[in-house]
Amino acid sequence: MEQKQDFSFHKSERLCSKRVIDTLFTGGHKSMSVFPLRVVFMPVTATQGTPPASILISVSKRRFKKAVKRNRVKRQIREAYRLHKHILTDTLSTHPETGLAIAFLWLSDRLYTSAEVNACIKRLLMRISEQIQTPPTDISTDEKLF
């Protein structure tokens, strides 16, 4: 039987924990950029009933003075994530004990079309899922081989 993909974005998928957000930006994280977005993410332990990935979206007031423009960008990012989050959830379903805390940061001073934001988010999510799939190399085991 074919499994139906969930194209929803629930409130529980939002990153709200101040402790997790502080940890995400102070250390123990990875980041990458695909202009006009930068993503910062780190693995967290997933508990029963929590979503596999929780996200935070930040658009600086320095970039857009008007709240209308900031809200438009945040809405575009949320919609793009909602449409392409299956890329991450499929990868994370193989590791049920692992979750992700993700922050999307807007870098540009201008507005982009929704299609451009979609492509950017899709590229970032694919790169994150590739990094999750590849196990980290342990230098100490490599040294033992020589």
PDB file of C-alpha atoms in Angstrom:
ATOM      1  CA  MET A   1       0.000   0.000   0.000  1.00  0.00           C
ATOM      2  CA  GLU A   2       1.273   3.438  -0.942  1.00  0.00           C
ATOM      3  CA  GLN A   3       2.064   5.814   1.925  1.00  0.00           C
ATOM      4  CA  LYS A   4       0.606   9.309   1.555  1.00  0.00           C
ATOM      5  CA  GLN A   5       2.963  12.241   2.076  1.00  0.00           C
ATOM      6  CA  ASP A   6       2.039  14.854   4.659  1.00  0.00           C
ATOM      7  CA  PHE A   7       2.155  18.338   3.133  1.00  0.00           C
ATOM      8  CA  SER A   8       1.133  20.118   6.319  1.00  0.00           C
ATOM      9  CA  PHE A   9       3.055  22.370   8.660  1.00  0.00           C
ATOM     10  CA  HIS A  10       1.883  22.047  12.260  1.00  0.00           C
ATOM     11  CA  LYS A  11       2.633  24.351  15.144  1.00  0.00           C
ATOM     12  CA  SER A  12       4.566  21.529  16.822  1.00  0.00           C
ATOM     13  CA  GLU A  13       7.108  21.732  13.973  1.00  0.00           C
ATOM     14  CA  ARG A  14       8.134  25.254  14.990  1.00  0.00           C
ATOM     15  CA  LEU A  15      11.292  25.624  17.019  1.00  0.00           C
ATOM     16  CA  CYS A  16      10.348  27.500  20.202  1.00  0.00           C
ATOM     17  CA  SER A  17      12.695  26.200  22.897  1.00  0.00           C
ATOM     18  CA  LYS A  18      15.059  28.970  23.957  1.00  0.00           C
ATOM     19  CA  ARG A  19      17.573  26.396  25.203  1.00  0.00           C
ATOM     20  CA  VAL A  20      17.677  24.591  21.828  1.00  0.00           C
ATOM     21  CA  ILE A  21      17.869  27.874  19.904  1.00  0.00           C
ATOM     22  CA  ASP A  22      20.793  29.077  22.050  1.00  0.00           C
ATOM     23  CA  THR A  23      22.597  25.772  21.543  1.00  0.00           C
ATOM     24  CA  LEU A  24      21.928  25.922  17.810  1.00  0.00           C
ATOM     25  CA  PHE A  25      23.616  29.304  17.437  1.00  0.00           C
ATOM     26  CA  THR A  26      26.404  28.967  20.028  1.00  0.00           C
ATOM     27  CA  GLY A  27      27.970  25.671  19.088  1.00  0.00           C
ATOM     28  CA  GLY A  28      27.513  22.123  17.928  1.00  0.00           C
ATOM     29  CA  HIS A  29      25.897  23.093  14.665  1.00  0.00           C
ATOM     30  CA  LYS A  30      26.498  22.942  10.935  1.00  0.00           C
ATOM     31  CA  SER A  31      25.584  25.594   8.415  1.00  0.00           C
ATOM     32  CA  MET A  32      25.448  26.106   4.682  1.00  0.00           C
ATOM     33  CA  SER A  33      24.227  28.780   2.316  1.00  0.00           C
ATOM     34  CA  VAL A  34      22.373  28.903  -0.954  1.00  0.00           C
ATOM     35  CA  PHE A  35      21.830  32.574  -1.626  1.00  0.00           C
ATOM     36  CA  PRO A  36      19.531  34.216  -0.435  1.00  0.00           C
ATOM     37  CA  LEU A  37      19.212  31.727   2.445  1.00  0.00           C
ATOM     38  CA  ARG A  38      21.530  30.359   5.083  1.00  0.00           C
ATOM     39  CA  VAL A  39      20.556  27.295   7.074  1.00  0.00           C
ATOM     40  CA  VAL A  40      21.912  26.329  10.486  1.00  0.00           C
ATOM     41  CA  PHE A  41      21.064  22.865  11.790  1.00  0.00           C
ATOM     42  CA  MET A  42      22.009  20.411  14.488  1.00  0.00           C
ATOM     43  CA  PRO A  43      20.857  16.941  15.470  1.00  0.00           C
ATOM     44  CA  VAL A  44      18.696  16.587  18.571  1.00  0.00           C
ATOM     45  CA  THR A  45      17.242  13.566  20.300  1.00  0.00           C
ATOM     46  CA  ALA A  46      13.708  12.918  19.146  1.00  0.00           C
ATOM     47  CA  THR A  47      11.112  11.773  21.633  1.00  0.00           C
ATOM     48  CA  GLN A  48       7.854   9.974  21.000  1.00  0.00           C
ATOM     49  CA  GLY A  49       5.194  12.318  19.635  1.00  0.00           C
ATOM     50  CA  THR A  50       7.531  15.083  18.507  1.00  0.00           C
ATOM     51  CA  PRO A  51       8.108  15.864  14.833  1.00  0.00           C
ATOM     52  CA  PRO A  52      11.399  14.691  13.292  1.00  0.00           C
ATOM     53  CA  ALA A  53      12.428  18.244  12.378  1.00  0.00           C
ATOM     54  CA  SER A  54      11.544  21.596  13.900  1.00  0.00           C
ATOM     55  CA  ILE A  55      12.344  24.880  12.175  1.00  0.00           C
ATOM     56  CA  LEU A  56      12.922  28.531  12.955  1.00  0.00           C
ATOM     57  CA  ILE A  57      12.661  31.291  10.332  1.00  0.00           C
ATOM     58  CA  SER A  58      14.451  34.597  10.767  1.00  0.00           C
ATOM     59  CA  VAL A  59      14.271  37.668   8.532  1.00  0.00           C
ATOM     60  CA  SER A  60      16.217  40.605   9.887  1.00  0.00           C
ATOM     61  CA  LYS A  61      14.681  44.015  10.345  1.00  0.00           C
ATOM     62  CA  ARG A  62      17.948  45.372   8.967  1.00  0.00           C
ATOM     63  CA  ARG A  63      17.116  43.738   5.597  1.00  0.00           C
ATOM     64  CA  PHE A  64      13.469  44.842   5.383  1.00  0.00           C
ATOM     65  CA  LYS A  65      12.223  47.773   7.446  1.00  0.00           C
ATOM     66  CA  LYS A  66       8.561  47.097   6.633  1.00  0.00           C
ATOM     67  CA  ALA A  67       6.956  44.177   8.481  1.00  0.00           C
ATOM     68  CA  VAL A  68       4.842  43.409   5.409  1.00  0.00           C
ATOM     69  CA  LYS A  69       7.949  42.460   3.429  1.00  0.00           C
ATOM     70  CA  ARG A  70       9.450  40.447   6.315  1.00  0.00           C
ATOM     71  CA  ASN A  71       6.210  38.523   6.717  1.00  0.00           C
ATOM     72  CA  ARG A  72       6.044  37.839   2.970  1.00  0.00           C
ATOM     73  CA  VAL A  73       9.519  36.314   2.998  1.00  0.00           C
ATOM     74  CA  LYS A  74       8.702  34.198   6.069  1.00  0.00           C
ATOM     75  CA  ARG A  75       5.503  33.005   4.407  1.00  0.00           C
ATOM     76  CA  GLN A  76       7.435  32.019   1.260  1.00  0.00           C
ATOM     77  CA  ILE A  77       9.983  30.064   3.307  1.00  0.00           C
ATOM     78  CA  ARG A  78       7.275  28.266   5.319  1.00  0.00           C
ATOM     79  CA  GLU A  79       5.405  27.311   2.157  1.00  0.00           C
ATOM     80  CA  ALA A  80       8.560  26.037   0.438  1.00  0.00           C
ATOM     81  CA  TYR A  81       9.502  24.009   3.516  1.00  0.00           C
ATOM     82  CA  ARG A  82       5.983  22.583   3.737  1.00  0.00           C
ATOM     83  CA  LEU A  83       6.163  21.398   0.128  1.00  0.00           C
ATOM     84  CA  HIS A  84       9.657  19.903   0.335  1.00  0.00           C
ATOM     85  CA  LYS A  85       9.977  18.695   3.934  1.00  0.00           C
ATOM     86  CA  HIS A  86       9.434  15.100   2.784  1.00  0.00           C
ATOM     87  CA  ILE A  87      13.068  15.145   1.620  1.00  0.00           C
ATOM     88  CA  LEU A  88      14.131  15.396   5.276  1.00  0.00           C
ATOM     89  CA  THR A  89      11.420  13.277   6.850  1.00  0.00           C
ATOM     90  CA  ASP A  90      12.174  10.365   4.508  1.00  0.00           C
ATOM     91  CA  THR A  91      15.832  10.476   5.551  1.00  0.00           C
ATOM     92  CA  LEU A  92      15.024  10.902   9.249  1.00  0.00           C
ATOM     93  CA  SER A  93      12.537   8.018   9.203  1.00  0.00           C
ATOM     94  CA  THR A  94      15.493   5.615   8.928  1.00  0.00           C
ATOM     95  CA  HIS A  95      16.837   7.066  12.222  1.00  0.00           C
ATOM     96  CA  PRO A  96      13.782   7.396  14.512  1.00  0.00           C
ATOM     97  CA  GLU A  97      15.849   8.406  17.555  1.00  0.00           C
ATOM     98  CA  THR A  98      17.367  11.402  15.738  1.00  0.00           C
ATOM     99  CA  GLY A  99      15.664  14.711  15.088  1.00  0.00           C
ATOM    100  CA  LEU A 100      16.821  18.024  13.673  1.00  0.00           C
ATOM    101  CA  ALA A 101      16.644  21.622  14.822  1.00  0.00           C
ATOM    102  CA  ILE A 102      16.845  23.881  11.775  1.00  0.00           C
ATOM    103  CA  ALA A 103      17.060  27.672  11.423  1.00  0.00           C
ATOM    104  CA  PHE A 104      16.536  29.434   8.087  1.00  0.00           C
ATOM    105  CA  LEU A 105      18.144  32.890   7.921  1.00  0.00           C
ATOM    106  CA  TRP A 106      17.410  35.363   5.107  1.00  0.00           C
ATOM    107  CA  LEU A 107      20.555  37.040   3.718  1.00  0.00           C
ATOM    108  CA  SER A 108      19.366  39.284   0.888  1.00  0.00           C
ATOM    109  CA  ASP A 109      18.055  42.843   0.809  1.00  0.00           C
ATOM    110  CA  ARG A 110      15.594  42.177  -1.996  1.00  0.00           C
ATOM    111  CA  LEU A 111      12.468  40.090  -2.487  1.00  0.00           C
ATOM    112  CA  TYR A 112      12.518  36.931  -4.606  1.00  0.00           C
ATOM    113  CA  THR A 113       9.757  35.037  -6.363  1.00  0.00           C
ATOM    114  CA  SER A 114       8.247  32.023  -4.678  1.00  0.00           C
ATOM    115  CA  ALA A 115       9.711  29.745  -7.357  1.00  0.00           C
ATOM    116  CA  GLU A 116      13.235  30.953  -6.553  1.00  0.00           C
ATOM    117  CA  VAL A 117      12.677  30.468  -2.815  1.00  0.00           C
ATOM    118  CA  ASN A 118      11.257  26.971  -3.490  1.00  0.00           C
ATOM    119  CA  ALA A 119      14.347  25.994  -5.479  1.00  0.00           C
ATOM    120  CA  CYS A 120      16.642  27.360  -2.774  1.00  0.00           C
ATOM    121  CA  ILE A 121      14.858  25.508   0.055  1.00  0.00           C
ATOM    122  CA  LYS A 122      14.775  22.280  -1.968  1.00  0.00           C
ATOM    123  CA  ARG A 123      18.530  22.492  -2.605  1.00  0.00           C
ATOM    124  CA  LEU A 124      19.247  23.148   1.072  1.00  0.00           C
ATOM    125  CA  LEU A 125      17.055  20.280   2.275  1.00  0.00           C
ATOM    126  CA  MET A 126      18.737  17.892  -0.172  1.00  0.00           C
ATOM    127  CA  ARG A 127      22.163  18.930   1.093  1.00  0.00           C
ATOM    128  CA  ILE A 128      21.074  18.496   4.718  1.00  0.00           C
ATOM    129  CA  SER A 129      19.697  15.016   4.009  1.00  0.00           C
ATOM    130  CA  GLU A 130      22.971  14.070   2.267  1.00  0.00           C
ATOM    131  CA  GLN A 131      24.943  15.151   5.328  1.00  0.00           C
ATOM    132  CA  ILE A 132      22.639  13.176   7.615  1.00  0.00           C
ATOM    133  CA  GLN A 133      23.011  10.022   5.523  1.00  0.00           C
ATOM    134  CA  THR A 134      26.800  10.065   5.422  1.00  0.00           C
ATOM    135  CA  PRO A 135      28.227   8.942   8.755  1.00  0.00           C
ATOM    136  CA  PRO A 136      30.839  11.258  10.257  1.00  0.00           C
ATOM    137  CA  THR A 137      34.388  10.089   9.727  1.00  0.00           C
ATOM    138  CA  ASP A 138      36.203   9.223  12.916  1.00  0.00           C
ATOM    139  CA  ILE A 139      39.807  10.397  12.670  1.00  0.00           C
ATOM    140  CA  SER A 140      41.011   8.116  15.451  1.00  0.00           C
ATOM    141  CA  THR A 141      39.959   4.976  13.512  1.00  0.00           C
ATOM    142  CA  ASP A 142      41.689   6.266  10.377  1.00  0.00           C
ATOM    143  CA  GLU A 143      44.900   6.781  12.364  1.00  0.00           C
ATOM    144  CA  LYS A 144      44.739   3.223  13.643  1.00  0.00           C
ATOM    145  CA  LEU A 145      44.808   1.939  10.056  1.00  0.00           C
ATOM    146  CA  PHE A 146      48.225   3.491   9.401  1.00  0.00           C
TER     147      PHE A 146
END
